[in-house]
Amino acid sequence: MRAFERAQARASARALVRARARVLAAALVVVGLLAGGCSADPAGAPAAPSPDPAASGTSSAPTAARAGATPLEPLPAAVPAALAPYYAQRPVWQPCDSGFECTTFRVPLDYDHPGDGDLTLAAARAAAEPAGPGSASSDPSASASAASASQDTRLGSLLLNPGGPGGSAIEYLEAAARTYDHGVRARYDLVGLDPRGVGRSSPVSCLSGDRMDAYTAVGLAPGDQGGVDALVAADKEFAEGCRTRAGAALGHLSTVEAARDMDVLRALLGDEKLNFVGKSYGTFLGATYAGLFPSRVGRLVLDGAMDPALDSVTGNRTQAGGFETAWAAFAQDCAKREDCPLGRTEQQVGDRLTALLGGVRTAALPTTDAGRRLTGSQATTGVIQAMYADFLWPKLRAALTEAEAGDGTGLLKLSDDYYGREPDGSYPNLMFANTAVNCLDLPAPFHGPEDVQRAVPEFERVSPHFGRDMAWMALTCAYWPVRATGAAHTVRAAGAAPIVVIGTTRDPATPYAWAQSLAGQLESGRLITFDGDGHTAYGRHSTCVDGAVNRFLLTGEAPEQGKRCER
């Protein structure tokens, strides 16, 4: 979003900056990877900005890449008798968090065995604002299209999810609700539901703050057997910590279960259909909902789309290529600027980064954070964090300048933002939930270090700067204590209302080909292409994107297939 405001000034400016960083971090899909989504083309994200992929506006993902994916079948339309009590709850909304309303409700731990225990989930909402001078859409084109519709007509609830998996939708709602279009805020209650295992919804926990510090510092590009052993030990410690702290819930944090939870909340909100805006992993959650409940799809917007059809190895590899594409855009921009510390050509900038990261892997850099040094893995993570949004590029240039002078403080701060680390050394449960969901949604990409080592050359081919690290990042699920329950699949959502899918051509975390693939799978998918940089597009970059989405949310008028937007 362009601005992040907490209502009623509840949080300090510093807390607001941390919330913004966590919303960015919620886009993250690193460990094990990408719950249900991966990339459409393992060679489709070269180390240069993508060519124009949107001439037709339809999916160009190769069908061979989806050959092993089975369709996601819808659930029966009628609510099973065993689940009826959950759908009949009467949640009580109470004022909370200075201007919002909060509630909790129960869902079954295991939908196949509803009597085996419950989880308590938390939701918050910003009630629709009264119609008035400020309630019309702030986008002229959206206002024109909505002119015939009464601005006083409430359209129900609009669920929001920022991604992850592991991002708190409640935190996102409270940080971003006031930045949504005036017309949208006037006609919808904006609702954030923390998915099971996330934030306030029976959160999963794995490691203490000091052990997370150690975990984030472990080398991700081991150069010898000792480095491999250290990384394996860290992954095993993380997995065991999750097992001992989370218990039985660890086996029931899948995206399918989270989508079914959303349907319970839809009913409790009194809505016949689900209206939803999901970003990054939130697109996988929304697409899963559409596949399971196509007849209950209202107005769905999937921004920064994941492709559920691909296996985890392909997904990790292509995401590495997405970050390489984003790095090329940064390098081109950096080389033109006086404050670029790495060179005056794209090649020089890339070569110098390689040398810098190699040096930090050999000798960690001191920082001003007492007792902490910047390791190679944290330096790489800091660079990756800045690829999520071009407004972070100046901060990255400054951090790289410091690192060139022997000070790792700036890159360490970017790495901490990626993980959501607080100034007191504590961590939110973002990474714990991220890994738990990912390791359930797809079988592990690798079964051990030997598999990673065989895969590294192909990862490095598509991503010379990040491929090696991102291959090793994906090892965690090899040691996960519960078996994956999901597999790669396509989502058709036959009979659903139009679903808007948005892809950004140089998106680092969810490469554009994923949006093409998802839009092509969905029977009613409508693809919007944003030709630009950064992760996701709605509310961040383009009045063209914002106008099309707001018009859709307010009137149900879906954009034409193949719509293309720029800044």
mmCIF file with all atom_site columns, N, CA and C in Angstrom, residues 196-237:
data_model
loop_
_atom_site.group_PDB
_atom_site.id
_atom_site.type_symbol
_atom_site.label_atom_id
_atom_site.label_alt_id
_atom_site.label_comp_id
_atom_site.label_asym_id
_atom_site.label_entity_id
_atom_site.label_seq_id
_atom_site.pdbx_PDB_ins_code
_atom_site.Cartn_x
_atom_site.Cartn_y
_atom_site.Cartn_z
_atom_site.occupancy
_atom_site.B_iso_or_equiv
_atom_site.pdbx_formal_charge
_atom_site.auth_seq_id
_atom_site.auth_comp_id
_atom_site.auth_asym_id
_atom_site.auth_atom_id
_atom_site.pdbx_PDB_model_num
ATOM 1   N N  . ARG A 1 196 ? -5.706 -20.158 10.917 1.00 0.00 ? 196 ARG A N  1
ATOM 2   C CA . ARG A 1 196 ? -5.332 -21.064 11.995 1.00 0.00 ? 196 ARG A CA 1
ATOM 3   C C  . ARG A 1 196 ? -3.805 -21.147 12.104 1.00 0.00 ? 196 ARG A C  1
ATOM 4   N N  . GLY A 1 197 ? -3.317 -21.055 13.328 1.00 0.00 ? 197 GLY A N  1
ATOM 5   C CA . GLY A 1 197 ? -1.879 -21.125 13.582 1.00 0.00 ? 197 GLY A CA 1
ATOM 6   C C  . GLY A 1 197 ? -1.154 -19.809 13.462 1.00 0.00 ? 197 GLY A C  1
ATOM 7   N N  . VAL A 1 198 ? -1.870 -18.733 13.108 1.00 0.00 ? 198 VAL A N  1
ATOM 8   C CA . VAL A 1 198 ? -1.248 -17.447 12.792 1.00 0.00 ? 198 VAL A CA 1
ATOM 9   C C  . VAL A 1 198 ? -1.737 -16.368 13.753 1.00 0.00 ? 198 VAL A C  1
ATOM 10  N N  . GLY A 1 199 ? -0.842 -15.489 14.176 1.00 0.00 ? 199 GLY A N  1
ATOM 11  C CA . GLY A 1 199 ? -1.221 -14.292 14.914 1.00 0.00 ? 199 GLY A CA 1
ATOM 12  C C  . GLY A 1 199 ? -1.998 -14.597 16.174 1.00 0.00 ? 199 GLY A C  1
ATOM 13  N N  . ARG A 1 200 ? -3.280 -14.227 16.183 1.00 0.00 ? 200 ARG A N  1
ATOM 14  C CA . ARG A 1 200 ? -4.132 -14.421 17.362 1.00 0.00 ? 200 ARG A CA 1
ATOM 15  C C  . ARG A 1 200 ? -4.965 -15.697 17.286 1.00 0.00 ? 200 ARG A C  1
ATOM 16  N N  . SER A 1 201 ? -4.798 -16.473 16.228 1.00 0.00 ? 201 SER A N  1
ATOM 17  C CA . SER A 1 201 ? -5.628 -17.668 16.019 1.00 0.00 ? 201 SER A CA 1
ATOM 18  C C  . SER A 1 201 ? -4.854 -18.930 16.368 1.00 0.00 ? 201 SER A C  1
ATOM 19  N N  . SER A 1 202 ? -4.841 -19.255 17.663 1.00 0.00 ? 202 SER A N  1
ATOM 20  C CA . SER A 1 202 ? -4.125 -20.454 18.128 1.00 0.00 ? 202 SER A CA 1
ATOM 21  C C  . SER A 1 202 ? -2.734 -20.521 17.501 1.00 0.00 ? 202 SER A C  1
ATOM 22  N N  . PRO A 1 203 ? -1.894 -19.515 17.721 1.00 0.00 ? 203 PRO A N  1
ATOM 23  C CA . PRO A 1 203 ? -0.625 -19.407 16.996 1.00 0.00 ? 203 PRO A CA 1
ATOM 24  C C  . PRO A 1 203 ? 0.346  -20.533 17.320 1.00 0.00 ? 203 PRO A C  1
ATOM 25  N N  . VAL A 1 204 ? 1.017  -21.002 16.290 1.00 0.00 ? 204 VAL A N  1
ATOM 26  C CA . VAL A 1 204 ? 2.049  -22.011 16.463 1.00 0.00 ? 204 VAL A CA 1
ATOM 27  C C  . VAL A 1 204 ? 3.352  -21.309 16.831 1.00 0.00 ? 204 VAL A C  1
ATOM 28  N N  . SER A 1 205 ? 4.135  -21.939 17.690 1.00 0.00 ? 205 SER A N  1
ATOM 29  C CA . SER A 1 205 ? 5.422  -21.390 18.108 1.00 0.00 ? 205 SER A CA 1
ATOM 30  C C  . SER A 1 205 ? 6.469  -22.486 17.998 1.00 0.00 ? 205 SER A C  1
ATOM 31  N N  . CYS A 1 206 ? 7.717  -22.091 17.720 1.00 0.00 ? 206 CYS A N  1
ATOM 32  C CA . CYS A 1 206 ? 8.759  -23.094 17.499 1.00 0.00 ? 206 CYS A CA 1
ATOM 33  C C  . CYS A 1 206 ? 10.045 -22.833 18.283 1.00 0.00 ? 206 CYS A C  1
ATOM 34  N N  . LEU A 1 207 ? 10.561 -21.609 18.269 1.00 0.00 ? 207 LEU A N  1
ATOM 35  C CA . LEU A 1 207 ? 11.842 -21.304 18.897 1.00 0.00 ? 207 LEU A CA 1
ATOM 36  C C  . LEU A 1 207 ? 11.743 -20.017 19.700 1.00 0.00 ? 207 LEU A C  1
ATOM 37  N N  . SER A 1 208 ? 12.589 -19.899 20.705 1.00 0.00 ? 208 SER A N  1
ATOM 38  C CA . SER A 1 208 ? 12.717 -18.652 21.455 1.00 0.00 ? 208 SER A CA 1
ATOM 39  C C  . SER A 1 208 ? 13.440 -17.619 20.599 1.00 0.00 ? 208 SER A C  1
ATOM 40  N N  . GLY A 1 209 ? 13.432 -16.374 21.050 1.00 0.00 ? 209 GLY A N  1
ATOM 41  C CA . GLY A 1 209 ? 14.070 -15.315 20.286 1.00 0.00 ? 209 GLY A CA 1
ATOM 42  C C  . GLY A 1 209 ? 15.554 -15.543 20.065 1.00 0.00 ? 209 GLY A C  1
ATOM 43  N N  . ASP A 1 210 ? 16.270 -15.977 21.119 1.00 0.00 ? 210 ASP A N  1
ATOM 44  C CA . ASP A 1 210 ? 17.713 -16.181 20.957 1.00 0.00 ? 210 ASP A CA 1
ATOM 45  C C  . ASP A 1 210 ? 18.009 -17.333 20.019 1.00 0.00 ? 210 ASP A C  1
ATOM 46  N N  . ARG A 1 211 ? 17.173 -18.367 20.043 1.00 0.00 ? 211 ARG A N  1
ATOM 47  C CA . ARG A 1 211 ? 17.398 -19.494 19.123 1.00 0.00 ? 211 ARG A CA 1
ATOM 48  C C  . ARG A 1 211 ? 17.020 -19.101 17.687 1.00 0.00 ? 211 ARG A C  1
ATOM 49  N N  . MET A 1 212 ? 16.031 -18.218 17.526 1.00 0.00 ? 212 MET A N  1
ATOM 50  C CA . MET A 1 212 ? 15.732 -17.717 16.181 1.00 0.00 ? 212 MET A CA 1
ATOM 51  C C  . MET A 1 212 ? 16.887 -16.865 15.657 1.00 0.00 ? 212 MET A C  1
ATOM 52  N N  . ASP A 1 213 ? 17.515 -16.084 16.531 1.00 0.00 ? 213 ASP A N  1
ATOM 53  C CA . ASP A 1 213 ? 18.701 -15.334 16.114 1.00 0.00 ? 213 ASP A CA 1
ATOM 54  C C  . ASP A 1 213 ? 19.758 -16.284 15.571 1.00 0.00 ? 213 ASP A C  1
ATOM 55  N N  . ALA A 1 214 ? 19.963 -17.384 16.280 1.00 0.00 ? 214 ALA A N  1
ATOM 56  C CA . ALA A 1 214 ? 20.960 -18.360 15.831 1.00 0.00 ? 214 ALA A CA 1
ATOM 57  C C  . ALA A 1 214 ? 20.532 -19.007 14.511 1.00 0.00 ? 214 ALA A C  1
ATOM 58  N N  . TYR A 1 215 ? 19.238 -19.290 14.396 1.00 0.00 ? 215 TYR A N  1
ATOM 59  C CA . TYR A 1 215 ? 18.728 -19.942 13.193 1.00 0.00 ? 215 TYR A CA 1
ATOM 60  C C  . TYR A 1 215 ? 18.908 -19.057 11.962 1.00 0.00 ? 215 TYR A C  1
ATOM 61  N N  . THR A 1 216 ? 18.609 -17.766 12.095 1.00 0.00 ? 216 THR A N  1
ATOM 62  C CA . THR A 1 216 ? 18.717 -16.870 10.943 1.00 0.00 ? 216 THR A CA 1
ATOM 63  C C  . THR A 1 216 ? 20.166 -16.608 10.551 1.00 0.00 ? 216 THR A C  1
ATOM 64  N N  . ALA A 1 217 ? 21.098 -16.882 11.459 1.00 0.00 ? 217 ALA A N  1
ATOM 65  C CA . ALA A 1 217 ? 22.510 -16.608 11.188 1.00 0.00 ? 217 ALA A CA 1
ATOM 66  C C  . ALA A 1 217 ? 23.237 -17.779 10.543 1.00 0.00 ? 217 ALA A C  1
ATOM 67  N N  . VAL A 1 218 ? 22.624 -18.964 10.562 1.00 0.00 ? 218 VAL A N  1
ATOM 68  C CA . VAL A 1 218 ? 23.291 -20.146 10.011 1.00 0.00 ? 218 VAL A CA 1
ATOM 69  C C  . VAL A 1 218 ? 23.483 -19.992 8.508  1.00 0.00 ? 218 VAL A C  1
ATOM 70  N N  . GLY A 1 219 ? 24.647 -20.376 8.017  1.00 0.00 ? 219 GLY A N  1
ATOM 71  C CA . GLY A 1 219 ? 24.959 -20.225 6.601  1.00 0.00 ? 219 GLY A CA 1
ATOM 72  C C  . GLY A 1 219 ? 24.026 -21.007 5.701  1.00 0.00 ? 219 GLY A C  1
ATOM 73  N N  . LEU A 1 220 ? 23.534 -20.364 4.655  1.00 0.00 ? 220 LEU A N  1
ATOM 74  C CA . LEU A 1 220 ? 22.618 -20.998 3.711  1.00 0.00 ? 220 LEU A CA 1
ATOM 75  C C  . LEU A 1 220 ? 23.315 -21.485 2.450  1.00 0.00 ? 220 LEU A C  1
ATOM 76  N N  . ALA A 1 221 ? 24.594 -21.248 2.346  1.00 0.00 ? 221 ALA A N  1
ATOM 77  C CA . ALA A 1 221 ? 25.339 -21.719 1.177  1.00 0.00 ? 221 ALA A CA 1
ATOM 78  C C  . ALA A 1 221 ? 26.581 -22.448 1.674  1.00 0.00 ? 221 ALA A C  1
ATOM 79  N N  . PRO A 1 222 ? 26.396 -23.602 2.313  1.00 0.00 ? 222 PRO A N  1
ATOM 80  C CA . PRO A 1 222 ? 27.528 -24.281 2.943  1.00 0.00 ? 222 PRO A CA 1
ATOM 81  C C  . PRO A 1 222 ? 28.596 -24.670 1.922  1.00 0.00 ? 222 PRO A C  1
ATOM 82  N N  . GLY A 1 223 ? 29.840 -24.381 2.294  1.00 0.00 ? 223 GLY A N  1
ATOM 83  C CA . GLY A 1 223 ? 30.949 -24.683 1.393  1.00 0.00 ? 223 GLY A CA 1
ATOM 84  C C  . GLY A 1 223 ? 31.683 -25.952 1.735  1.00 0.00 ? 223 GLY A C  1
ATOM 85  N N  . ASP A 1 224 ? 31.359 -26.562 2.869  1.00 0.00 ? 224 ASP A N  1
ATOM 86  C CA . ASP A 1 224 ? 32.018 -27.800 3.269  1.00 0.00 ? 224 ASP A CA 1
ATOM 87  C C  . ASP A 1 224 ? 31.042 -28.624 4.110  1.00 0.00 ? 224 ASP A C  1
ATOM 88  N N  . GLN A 1 225 ? 31.481 -29.817 4.516  1.00 0.00 ? 225 GLN A N  1
ATOM 89  C CA . GLN A 1 225 ? 30.599 -30.705 5.256  1.00 0.00 ? 225 GLN A CA 1
ATOM 90  C C  . GLN A 1 225 ? 30.203 -30.112 6.603  1.00 0.00 ? 225 GLN A C  1
ATOM 91  N N  . GLY A 1 226 ? 31.110 -29.358 7.199  1.00 0.00 ? 226 GLY A N  1
ATOM 92  C CA . GLY A 1 226 ? 30.772 -28.719 8.463  1.00 0.00 ? 226 GLY A CA 1
ATOM 93  C C  . GLY A 1 226 ? 29.623 -27.740 8.310  1.00 0.00 ? 226 GLY A C  1
ATOM 94  N N  . GLY A 1 227 ? 29.627 -26.985 7.205  1.00 0.00 ? 227 GLY A N  1
ATOM 95  C CA . GLY A 1 227 ? 28.531 -26.062 6.957  1.00 0.00 ? 227 GLY A CA 1
ATOM 96  C C  . GLY A 1 227 ? 27.220 -26.785 6.712  1.00 0.00 ? 227 GLY A C  1
ATOM 97  N N  . VAL A 1 228 ? 27.283 -27.901 5.978  1.00 0.00 ? 228 VAL A N  1
ATOM 98  C CA . VAL A 1 228 ? 26.077 -28.704 5.738  1.00 0.00 ? 228 VAL A CA 1
ATOM 99  C C  . VAL A 1 228 ? 25.538 -29.236 7.054  1.00 0.00 ? 228 VAL A C  1
ATOM 100 N N  . ASP A 1 229 ? 26.418 -29.753 7.901  1.00 0.00 ? 229 ASP A N  1
ATOM 101 C CA . ASP A 1 229 ? 25.991 -30.313 9.185  1.00 0.00 ? 229 ASP A CA 1
ATOM 102 C C  . ASP A 1 229 ? 25.341 -29.243 10.064 1.00 0.00 ? 229 ASP A C  1
ATOM 103 N N  . ALA A 1 230 ? 25.892 -28.028 10.039 1.00 0.00 ? 230 ALA A N  1
ATOM 104 C CA . ALA A 1 230 ? 25.332 -26.947 10.845 1.00 0.00 ? 230 ALA A CA 1
ATOM 105 C C  . ALA A 1 230 ? 23.940 -26.574 10.368 1.00 0.00 ? 230 ALA A C  1
ATOM 106 N N  . LEU A 1 231 ? 23.752 -26.525 9.051  1.00 0.00 ? 231 LEU A N  1
ATOM 107 C CA . LEU A 1 231 ? 22.446 -26.176 8.505  1.00 0.00 ? 231 LEU A CA 1
ATOM 108 C C  . LEU A 1 231 ? 21.421 -27.263 8.807  1.00 0.00 ? 231 LEU A C  1
ATOM 109 N N  . VAL A 1 232 ? 21.800 -28.516 8.654  1.00 0.00 ? 232 VAL A N  1
ATOM 110 C CA . VAL A 1 232 ? 20.887 -29.619 8.951  1.00 0.00 ? 232 VAL A CA 1
ATOM 111 C C  . VAL A 1 232 ? 20.503 -29.595 10.432 1.00 0.00 ? 232 VAL A C  1
ATOM 112 N N  . ALA A 1 233 ? 21.477 -29.363 11.301 1.00 0.00 ? 233 ALA A N  1
ATOM 113 C CA . ALA A 1 233 ? 21.185 -29.309 12.734 1.00 0.00 ? 233 ALA A CA 1
ATOM 114 C C  . ALA A 1 233 ? 20.216 -28.178 13.055 1.00 0.00 ? 233 ALA A C  1
ATOM 115 N N  . ALA A 1 234 ? 20.391 -27.032 12.405 1.00 0.00 ? 234 ALA A N  1
ATOM 116 C CA . ALA A 1 234 ? 19.488 -25.899 12.639 1.00 0.00 ? 234 ALA A CA 1
ATOM 117 C C  . ALA A 1 234 ? 18.078 -26.221 12.160 1.00 0.00 ? 234 ALA A C  1
ATOM 118 N N  . ASP A 1 235 ? 17.957 -26.845 10.993 1.00 0.00 ? 235 ASP A N  1
ATOM 119 C CA . ASP A 1 235 ? 16.632 -27.207 10.486 1.00 0.00 ? 235 ASP A CA 1
ATOM 120 C C  . ASP A 1 235 ? 15.956 -28.232 11.389 1.00 0.00 ? 235 ASP A C  1
ATOM 121 N N  . LYS A 1 236 ? 16.729 -29.170 11.882 1.00 0.00 ? 236 LYS A N  1
ATOM 122 C CA . LYS A 1 236 ? 16.158 -30.184 12.779 1.00 0.00 ? 236 LYS A CA 1
ATOM 123 C C  . LYS A 1 236 ? 15.717 -29.561 14.104 1.00 0.00 ? 236 LYS A C  1
ATOM 124 N N  . GLU A 1 237 ? 16.509 -28.630 14.627 1.00 0.00 ? 237 GLU A N  1
ATOM 125 C CA . GLU A 1 237 ? 16.123 -27.955 15.865 1.00 0.00 ? 237 GLU A CA 1
ATOM 126 C C  . GLU A 1 237 ? 14.826 -27.176 15.667 1.00 0.00 ? 237 GLU A C  1
#
